[in-house]
Amino acid sequence: MFFLILETVKAPNERDFLITLYCSHSSYVKSIALNKYPDLSKDIDDIVNSVFVRVIINRQKFTENDESATKSLLYIYTVSVCIDILRKKNKQNTLIKDCVNDDFQIDEIKDPKYNLEKDIIQKDAVERALALINKLSYPAKDIVRLKYLSNHTTK
């Protein structure tokens, strides 16, 4: 599907860039999907194609960005596509148990204002931040935990 839609890109330099991006980052997209959502292993090719179709649609975001920004966008697109597939397969219960707090209520998912995708991405960002904080040396780690995570003041 990716290569069919790629034919709609008129500029040869953009087409070459997108092919290079696909070849160099398709394994990254697969690893994200398989690590975060192992139940979707049968759909991995569809996930990769859907992610890179989104890349084609939003290609202006990729041509101007560096490697870390590219990987960040690919991560967001991959998680989004996986969530869409899980919703289509009606596997929300598994997703909710893995990704949302224990105090989560099923009624929240029916609320049109609730954004499950945003909730998952925010939880992932918090987990990444905590992992980075844990890598700090002894006094710095405690200072960050007390000041920013426990709301203690310096006074």
Short mmCIF file of N, CA and C in Angstrom, two decimals:
data_model
loop_
_atom_site.label_atom_id
_atom_site.label_comp_id
_atom_site.label_asym_id
_atom_site.label_seq_id
_atom_site.Cartn_x
_atom_site.Cartn_y
_atom_site.Cartn_z
N MET A 1 0.83 -1.18 0.00
CA MET A 1 0.00 0.00 0.00
C MET A 1 0.87 1.25 0.00
N PHE A 2 1.96 1.22 0.79
CA PHE A 2 2.86 2.38 0.86
C PHE A 2 3.39 2.74 -0.52
N PHE A 3 3.85 1.74 -1.25
CA PHE A 3 4.46 2.00 -2.54
C PHE A 3 3.45 2.44 -3.59
N LEU A 4 2.20 2.02 -3.45
CA LEU A 4 1.15 2.50 -4.36
C LEU A 4 0.88 3.98 -4.13
N ILE A 5 0.78 4.37 -2.87
CA ILE A 5 0.52 5.77 -2.55
C ILE A 5 1.76 6.62 -2.84
N LEU A 6 2.92 6.02 -2.73
CA LEU A 6 4.17 6.73 -3.02
C LEU A 6 4.20 7.21 -4.47
N GLU A 7 3.54 6.50 -5.35
CA GLU A 7 3.49 6.89 -6.76
C GLU A 7 2.78 8.23 -6.97
N THR A 8 1.98 8.66 -6.00
CA THR A 8 1.28 9.94 -6.13
C THR A 8 2.20 11.13 -5.86
N VAL A 9 3.36 10.86 -5.26
CA VAL A 9 4.32 11.93 -4.98
C VAL A 9 5.01 12.28 -6.29
N LYS A 10 4.89 13.52 -6.69
CA LYS A 10 5.39 13.95 -8.01
C LYS A 10 6.89 14.21 -8.02
N ALA A 11 7.41 14.86 -6.99
CA ALA A 11 8.83 15.26 -6.97
C ALA A 11 9.72 14.04 -6.74
N PRO A 12 10.66 13.78 -7.64
CA PRO A 12 11.52 12.60 -7.50
C PRO A 12 12.39 12.65 -6.25
N ASN A 13 12.84 13.83 -5.85
CA ASN A 13 13.68 13.92 -4.65
C ASN A 13 12.87 13.59 -3.39
N GLU A 14 11.60 13.99 -3.35
CA GLU A 14 10.75 13.63 -2.22
C GLU A 14 10.48 12.13 -2.20
N ARG A 15 10.24 11.56 -3.36
CA ARG A 15 9.99 10.12 -3.47
C ARG A 15 11.21 9.34 -2.99
N ASP A 16 12.40 9.78 -3.42
CA ASP A 16 13.63 9.10 -2.98
C ASP A 16 13.82 9.22 -1.48
N PHE A 17 13.52 10.41 -0.95
CA PHE A 17 13.64 10.61 0.50
C PHE A 17 12.69 9.67 1.25
N LEU A 18 11.45 9.55 0.77
CA LEU A 18 10.48 8.70 1.44
C LEU A 18 10.86 7.22 1.36
N ILE A 19 11.42 6.80 0.24
CA ILE A 19 11.88 5.41 0.12
C ILE A 19 13.04 5.16 1.08
N THR A 20 13.95 6.11 1.15
CA THR A 20 15.07 5.98 2.09
C THR A 20 14.58 5.93 3.53
N LEU A 21 13.63 6.78 3.84
CA LEU A 21 13.05 6.81 5.19
C LEU A 21 12.38 5.47 5.50
N TYR A 22 11.64 4.94 4.55
CA TYR A 22 10.98 3.64 4.74
C TYR A 22 12.01 2.53 4.98
N CYS A 23 13.02 2.49 4.15
CA CYS A 23 14.04 1.42 4.26
C CYS A 23 14.82 1.52 5.57
N SER A 24 15.11 2.74 6.01
CA SER A 24 15.94 2.90 7.21
C SER A 24 15.15 2.84 8.52
N HIS A 25 13.83 3.09 8.47
CA HIS A 25 13.07 3.17 9.72
C HIS A 25 11.92 2.16 9.84
N SER A 26 11.71 1.32 8.85
CA SER A 26 10.61 0.36 8.96
C SER A 26 10.85 -0.64 10.10
N SER A 27 12.11 -1.02 10.32
CA SER A 27 12.39 -1.94 11.43
C SER A 27 12.17 -1.25 12.78
N TYR A 28 12.42 0.06 12.85
CA TYR A 28 12.16 0.83 14.07
C TYR A 28 10.66 0.83 14.38
N VAL A 29 9.85 1.04 13.36
CA VAL A 29 8.39 1.05 13.53
C VAL A 29 7.92 -0.34 13.97
N LYS A 30 8.45 -1.39 13.35
CA LYS A 30 8.09 -2.76 13.74
C LYS A 30 8.43 -3.03 15.19
N SER A 31 9.62 -2.60 15.62
CA SER A 31 10.02 -2.87 17.00
C SER A 31 9.14 -2.14 18.01
N ILE A 32 8.75 -0.92 17.69
CA ILE A 32 7.84 -0.18 18.59
C ILE A 32 6.53 -0.94 18.72
N ALA A 33 5.96 -1.29 17.57
CA ALA A 33 4.65 -1.97 17.59
C ALA A 33 4.72 -3.31 18.30
N LEU A 34 5.76 -4.08 18.04
CA LEU A 34 5.86 -5.40 18.66
C LEU A 34 6.17 -5.32 20.15
N ASN A 35 6.95 -4.33 20.57
CA ASN A 35 7.28 -4.19 21.99
C ASN A 35 6.11 -3.67 22.80
N LYS A 36 5.40 -2.71 22.27
CA LYS A 36 4.29 -2.12 23.02
C LYS A 36 2.99 -2.91 22.89
N TYR A 37 2.79 -3.55 21.74
CA TYR A 37 1.54 -4.25 21.47
C TYR A 37 1.82 -5.62 20.83
N PRO A 38 2.32 -6.57 21.62
CA PRO A 38 2.66 -7.89 21.06
C PRO A 38 1.47 -8.63 20.47
N ASP A 39 0.25 -8.29 20.88
CA ASP A 39 -0.94 -8.94 20.33
C ASP A 39 -1.14 -8.61 18.85
N LEU A 40 -0.46 -7.59 18.38
CA LEU A 40 -0.64 -7.16 16.99
C LEU A 40 0.42 -7.72 16.05
N SER A 41 1.11 -8.76 16.45
CA SER A 41 2.20 -9.29 15.62
C SER A 41 1.71 -9.75 14.24
N LYS A 42 0.49 -10.22 14.16
CA LYS A 42 -0.05 -10.65 12.86
C LYS A 42 -0.33 -9.46 11.93
N ASP A 43 -0.49 -8.29 12.50
CA ASP A 43 -0.83 -7.10 11.72
C ASP A 43 0.38 -6.19 11.48
N ILE A 44 1.57 -6.68 11.71
CA ILE A 44 2.75 -5.81 11.69
C ILE A 44 2.97 -5.15 10.33
N ASP A 45 2.74 -5.88 9.25
CA ASP A 45 2.93 -5.28 7.92
C ASP A 45 1.91 -4.18 7.66
N ASP A 46 0.68 -4.39 8.09
CA ASP A 46 -0.35 -3.35 7.95
C ASP A 46 0.01 -2.12 8.77
N ILE A 47 0.55 -2.35 9.96
CA ILE A 47 0.94 -1.23 10.82
C ILE A 47 2.03 -0.40 10.15
N VAL A 48 3.06 -1.08 9.65
CA VAL A 48 4.17 -0.37 9.01
C VAL A 48 3.67 0.41 7.80
N ASN A 49 2.84 -0.21 6.99
CA ASN A 49 2.30 0.49 5.82
C ASN A 49 1.46 1.70 6.22
N SER A 50 0.60 1.53 7.21
CA SER A 50 -0.24 2.64 7.66
C SER A 50 0.58 3.80 8.22
N VAL A 51 1.63 3.47 8.97
CA VAL A 51 2.49 4.51 9.52
C VAL A 51 3.15 5.30 8.39
N PHE A 52 3.67 4.59 7.40
CA PHE A 52 4.37 5.28 6.32
C PHE A 52 3.42 5.96 5.34
N VAL A 53 2.17 5.55 5.29
CA VAL A 53 1.18 6.32 4.54
C VAL A 53 0.98 7.67 5.23
N ARG A 54 0.93 7.66 6.55
CA ARG A 54 0.84 8.92 7.29
C ARG A 54 2.08 9.78 7.06
N VAL A 55 3.24 9.12 6.94
CA VAL A 55 4.47 9.86 6.65
C VAL A 55 4.36 10.54 5.30
N ILE A 56 3.82 9.84 4.30
CA ILE A 56 3.65 10.45 2.97
C ILE A 56 2.71 11.64 3.06
N ILE A 57 1.63 11.49 3.77
CA ILE A 57 0.65 12.58 3.89
C ILE A 57 1.27 13.79 4.59
N ASN A 58 2.10 13.54 5.60
CA ASN A 58 2.70 14.63 6.38
C ASN A 58 4.20 14.75 6.09
N ARG A 59 4.61 14.53 4.87
CA ARG A 59 6.04 14.47 4.54
C ARG A 59 6.79 15.77 4.78
N GLN A 60 6.11 16.89 4.76
CA GLN A 60 6.79 18.16 5.02
C GLN A 60 7.34 18.23 6.44
N LYS A 61 6.76 17.50 7.36
CA LYS A 61 7.26 17.46 8.74
C LYS A 61 8.57 16.68 8.84
N PHE A 62 8.77 15.76 7.93
CA PHE A 62 9.96 14.90 7.98
C PHE A 62 11.14 15.46 7.20
N THR A 63 10.90 16.17 6.15
CA THR A 63 12.01 16.65 5.33
C THR A 63 12.81 17.73 6.03
N GLU A 64 12.21 18.41 6.98
CA GLU A 64 12.90 19.51 7.64
C GLU A 64 13.46 19.12 9.01
N ASN A 65 13.16 17.95 9.51
CA ASN A 65 13.53 17.57 10.88
C ASN A 65 14.78 16.71 10.92
N ASP A 66 15.37 16.66 12.10
CA ASP A 66 16.55 15.82 12.31
C ASP A 66 16.12 14.40 12.71
N GLU A 67 17.09 13.55 12.98
CA GLU A 67 16.83 12.13 13.24
C GLU A 67 15.96 11.93 14.49
N SER A 68 16.22 12.66 15.56
CA SER A 68 15.43 12.46 16.79
C SER A 68 13.99 12.92 16.59
N ALA A 69 13.79 14.00 15.85
CA ALA A 69 12.42 14.45 15.57
C ALA A 69 11.70 13.44 14.67
N THR A 70 12.42 12.88 13.72
CA THR A 70 11.84 11.86 12.84
C THR A 70 11.40 10.65 13.65
N LYS A 71 12.26 10.18 14.55
CA LYS A 71 11.92 9.02 15.37
C LYS A 71 10.75 9.33 16.31
N SER A 72 10.70 10.54 16.81
CA SER A 72 9.58 10.92 17.68
C SER A 72 8.26 10.89 16.93
N LEU A 73 8.26 11.45 15.73
CA LEU A 73 7.04 11.44 14.92
C LEU A 73 6.65 10.01 14.54
N LEU A 74 7.63 9.20 14.19
CA LEU A 74 7.33 7.81 13.85
C LEU A 74 6.76 7.06 15.05
N TYR A 75 7.27 7.35 16.24
CA TYR A 75 6.77 6.73 17.46
C TYR A 75 5.29 7.10 17.67
N ILE A 76 5.00 8.39 17.53
CA ILE A 76 3.62 8.85 17.73
C ILE A 76 2.70 8.22 16.69
N TYR A 77 3.12 8.21 15.44
CA TYR A 77 2.30 7.61 14.39
C TYR A 77 2.09 6.11 14.64
N THR A 78 3.13 5.42 15.07
CA THR A 78 3.03 3.98 15.31
C THR A 78 2.06 3.67 16.44
N VAL A 79 2.18 4.39 17.53
CA VAL A 79 1.25 4.17 18.65
C VAL A 79 -0.17 4.48 18.22
N SER A 80 -0.35 5.55 17.48
CA SER A 80 -1.68 5.93 17.01
C SER A 80 -2.29 4.86 16.10
N VAL A 81 -1.50 4.34 15.17
CA VAL A 81 -1.99 3.30 14.26
C VAL A 81 -2.33 2.03 15.05
N CYS A 82 -1.49 1.67 15.99
CA CYS A 82 -1.75 0.47 16.81
C CYS A 82 -3.04 0.62 17.61
N ILE A 83 -3.25 1.79 18.16
CA ILE A 83 -4.48 2.03 18.92
C ILE A 83 -5.69 1.93 17.99
N ASP A 84 -5.59 2.49 16.79
CA ASP A 84 -6.68 2.40 15.83
C ASP A 84 -7.00 0.94 15.50
N ILE A 85 -5.98 0.14 15.29
CA ILE A 85 -6.19 -1.28 14.95
C ILE A 85 -6.82 -2.01 16.14
N LEU A 86 -6.34 -1.72 17.34
CA LEU A 86 -6.92 -2.36 18.52
C LEU A 86 -8.39 -1.98 18.68
N ARG A 87 -8.70 -0.74 18.42
CA ARG A 87 -10.10 -0.32 18.50
C ARG A 87 -10.94 -1.06 17.47
N LYS A 88 -10.41 -1.18 16.28
CA LYS A 88 -11.15 -1.88 15.23
C LYS A 88 -11.36 -3.34 15.59
N LYS A 89 -10.41 -3.93 16.26
CA LYS A 89 -10.53 -5.33 16.66
C LYS A 89 -11.31 -5.49 17.96
N ASN A 90 -11.73 -4.39 18.50
CA ASN A 90 -12.54 -4.41 19.72
C ASN A 90 -11.79 -5.06 20.89
N LYS A 91 -10.52 -4.69 21.04
CA LYS A 91 -9.70 -5.21 22.12
C LYS A 91 -9.38 -4.12 23.14
N GLN A 92 -10.31 -3.24 23.40
CA GLN A 92 -10.04 -2.13 24.31
C GLN A 92 -9.79 -2.60 25.73
N ASN A 93 -10.41 -3.67 26.15
CA ASN A 93 -10.21 -4.13 27.54
C ASN A 93 -8.76 -4.47 27.82
N THR A 94 -8.10 -5.15 26.88
CA THR A 94 -6.69 -5.49 27.05
C THR A 94 -5.85 -4.23 27.09
N LEU A 95 -6.14 -3.31 26.20
CA LEU A 95 -5.40 -2.06 26.12
C LEU A 95 -5.56 -1.25 27.40
N ILE A 96 -6.76 -1.19 27.91
CA ILE A 96 -7.02 -0.41 29.12
C ILE A 96 -6.27 -1.00 30.31
N LYS A 97 -6.27 -2.32 30.46
CA LYS A 97 -5.57 -2.95 31.57
C LYS A 97 -4.08 -2.68 31.52
N ASP A 98 -3.50 -2.63 30.32
CA ASP A 98 -2.06 -2.44 30.18
C ASP A 98 -1.63 -0.99 30.31
N CYS A 99 -2.47 -0.06 29.91
CA CYS A 99 -2.00 1.31 29.70
C CYS A 99 -2.59 2.36 30.63
N VAL A 100 -3.62 2.06 31.38
CA VAL A 100 -4.31 3.10 32.13
C VAL A 100 -4.30 2.77 33.62
N ASN A 101 -4.42 3.79 34.44
CA ASN A 101 -4.37 3.62 35.89
C ASN A 101 -5.47 2.70 36.40
N ASP A 102 -5.26 2.16 37.61
CA ASP A 102 -6.23 1.26 38.23
C ASP A 102 -7.56 1.93 38.53
N ASP A 103 -7.54 3.25 38.74
CA ASP A 103 -8.78 3.95 39.09
C ASP A 103 -9.58 4.34 37.85
N PHE A 104 -9.19 3.87 36.70
CA PHE A 104 -9.87 4.15 35.44
C PHE A 104 -11.24 3.49 35.43
N GLN A 105 -12.21 4.20 34.97
CA GLN A 105 -13.57 3.68 34.88
C GLN A 105 -13.94 3.45 33.41
N ILE A 106 -14.62 2.37 33.14
CA ILE A 106 -15.04 2.05 31.77
C ILE A 106 -15.92 3.17 31.21
N ASP A 107 -16.66 3.84 32.06
CA ASP A 107 -17.53 4.92 31.59
C ASP A 107 -16.74 6.04 30.93
N GLU A 108 -15.46 6.21 31.34
CA GLU A 108 -14.64 7.28 30.77
C GLU A 108 -14.41 7.06 29.28
N ILE A 109 -14.29 5.81 28.86
CA ILE A 109 -14.03 5.52 27.45
C ILE A 109 -15.23 5.90 26.60
N LYS A 110 -16.42 5.85 27.17
CA LYS A 110 -17.63 6.22 26.43
C LYS A 110 -17.83 7.72 26.39
N ASP A 111 -17.15 8.45 27.25
CA ASP A 111 -17.24 9.90 27.28
C ASP A 111 -16.57 10.46 26.02
N PRO A 112 -17.28 11.24 25.22
CA PRO A 112 -16.68 11.75 23.97
C PRO A 112 -15.51 12.70 24.21
N LYS A 113 -15.40 13.26 25.40
CA LYS A 113 -14.30 14.17 25.70
C LYS A 113 -13.03 13.42 26.09
N TYR A 114 -13.14 12.12 26.42
CA TYR A 114 -11.99 11.34 26.84
C TYR A 114 -11.15 10.96 25.63
N ASN A 115 -9.82 11.14 25.76
CA ASN A 115 -8.91 10.83 24.66
C ASN A 115 -7.94 9.75 25.13
N LEU A 116 -8.22 8.50 24.77
CA LEU A 116 -7.39 7.37 25.19
C LEU A 116 -5.98 7.49 24.64
N GLU A 117 -5.87 7.92 23.40
CA GLU A 117 -4.55 8.04 22.75
C GLU A 117 -3.68 9.04 23.52
N LYS A 118 -4.24 10.18 23.89
CA LYS A 118 -3.50 11.19 24.64
C LYS A 118 -3.09 10.65 26.01
N ASP A 119 -3.97 9.91 26.65
CA ASP A 119 -3.69 9.34 27.96
C ASP A 119 -2.51 8.37 27.89
N ILE A 120 -2.47 7.54 26.86
CA ILE A 120 -1.39 6.57 26.70
C ILE A 120 -0.07 7.26 26.43
N ILE A 121 -0.08 8.26 25.56
CA ILE A 121 1.15 8.99 25.22
C ILE A 121 1.67 9.74 26.44
N GLN A 122 0.78 10.34 27.24
CA GLN A 122 1.21 11.03 28.45
C GLN A 122 1.82 10.05 29.44
N LYS A 123 1.22 8.87 29.59
CA LYS A 123 1.75 7.87 30.52
C LYS A 123 3.13 7.42 30.07
N ASP A 124 3.30 7.25 28.78
CA ASP A 124 4.60 6.85 28.25
C ASP A 124 5.65 7.92 28.49
N ALA A 125 5.28 9.19 28.34
CA ALA A 125 6.21 10.29 28.58
C ALA A 125 6.64 10.34 30.04
N VAL A 126 5.71 10.09 30.95
CA VAL A 126 6.04 10.07 32.38
C VAL A 126 6.99 8.92 32.68
N GLU A 127 6.75 7.76 32.09
CA GLU A 127 7.63 6.60 32.31
C GLU A 127 9.04 6.90 31.81
N ARG A 128 9.16 7.56 30.67
CA ARG A 128 10.47 7.93 30.13
C ARG A 128 11.18 8.92 31.06
N ALA A 129 10.44 9.90 31.55
CA ALA A 129 11.03 10.90 32.44
C ALA A 129 11.52 10.25 33.73
N LEU A 130 10.73 9.35 34.30
CA LEU A 130 11.15 8.66 35.52
C LEU A 130 12.39 7.80 35.28
N ALA A 131 12.47 7.18 34.13
CA ALA A 131 13.65 6.38 33.81
C ALA A 131 14.89 7.26 33.74
N LEU A 132 14.75 8.45 33.15
CA LEU A 132 15.88 9.38 33.07
C LEU A 132 16.27 9.90 34.45
N ILE A 133 15.29 10.19 35.29
CA ILE A 133 15.56 10.66 36.65
C ILE A 133 16.31 9.58 37.43
N ASN A 134 15.92 8.34 37.25
CA ASN A 134 16.59 7.24 37.96
C ASN A 134 18.03 7.04 37.53
N LYS A 135 18.41 7.56 36.37
CA LYS A 135 19.80 7.45 35.91
C LYS A 135 20.70 8.53 36.51
N LEU A 136 20.10 9.53 37.16
CA LEU A 136 20.89 10.61 37.77
C LEU A 136 21.69 10.08 38.95
N SER A 137 22.74 10.81 39.32
CA SER A 137 23.54 10.43 40.48
C SER A 137 22.76 10.71 41.76
N TYR A 138 23.28 10.22 42.88
CA TYR A 138 22.57 10.24 44.15
C TYR A 138 21.98 11.59 44.55
N PRO A 139 22.75 12.66 44.74
CA PRO A 139 22.08 13.86 45.27
C PRO A 139 21.12 14.48 44.25
N ALA A 140 21.48 14.45 43.00
CA ALA A 140 20.63 15.07 41.98
C ALA A 140 19.29 14.32 41.87
N LYS A 141 19.33 13.01 41.95
CA LYS A 141 18.11 12.22 41.85
C LYS A 141 17.15 12.57 42.98
N ASP A 142 17.67 12.66 44.22
CA ASP A 142 16.81 12.99 45.35
C ASP A 142 16.26 14.41 45.26
N ILE A 143 17.07 15.33 44.78
CA ILE A 143 16.62 16.72 44.65
C ILE A 143 15.47 16.80 43.65
N VAL A 144 15.63 16.16 42.52
CA VAL A 144 14.57 16.19 41.50
C VAL A 144 13.31 15.53 42.02
N ARG A 145 13.46 14.40 42.69
CA ARG A 145 12.29 13.71 43.22
C ARG A 145 11.55 14.56 44.25
N LEU A 146 12.30 15.16 45.16
CA LEU A 146 11.67 15.96 46.21
C LEU A 146 11.04 17.24 45.67
N LYS A 147 11.78 17.96 44.84
CA LYS A 147 11.30 19.26 44.37
C LYS A 147 10.17 19.13 43.35
N TYR A 148 10.33 18.25 42.37
CA TYR A 148 9.38 18.22 41.27
C TYR A 148 8.33 17.12 41.37
N LEU A 149 8.65 16.03 42.01
CA LEU A 149 7.68 14.94 42.10
C LEU A 149 6.90 14.96 43.40
N SER A 150 7.49 15.50 44.46
CA SER A 150 6.81 15.53 45.75
C SER A 150 6.37 16.94 46.15
N ASN A 151 6.63 17.92 45.29
CA ASN A 151 6.23 19.31 45.50
C ASN A 151 6.82 19.92 46.77
N HIS A 152 8.03 19.52 47.18
CA HIS A 152 8.70 20.13 48.30
C HIS A 152 9.38 21.42 47.82
N THR A 153 9.43 22.40 48.69
CA THR A 153 10.09 23.65 48.34
C THR A 153 11.52 23.63 48.85
N THR A 154 12.31 24.58 48.43
CA THR A 154 13.71 24.66 48.89
C THR A 154 13.83 25.39 50.21
N LYS A 155 12.76 25.89 50.75
CA LYS A 155 12.79 26.63 52.01
C LYS A 155 12.63 25.70 53.18
#
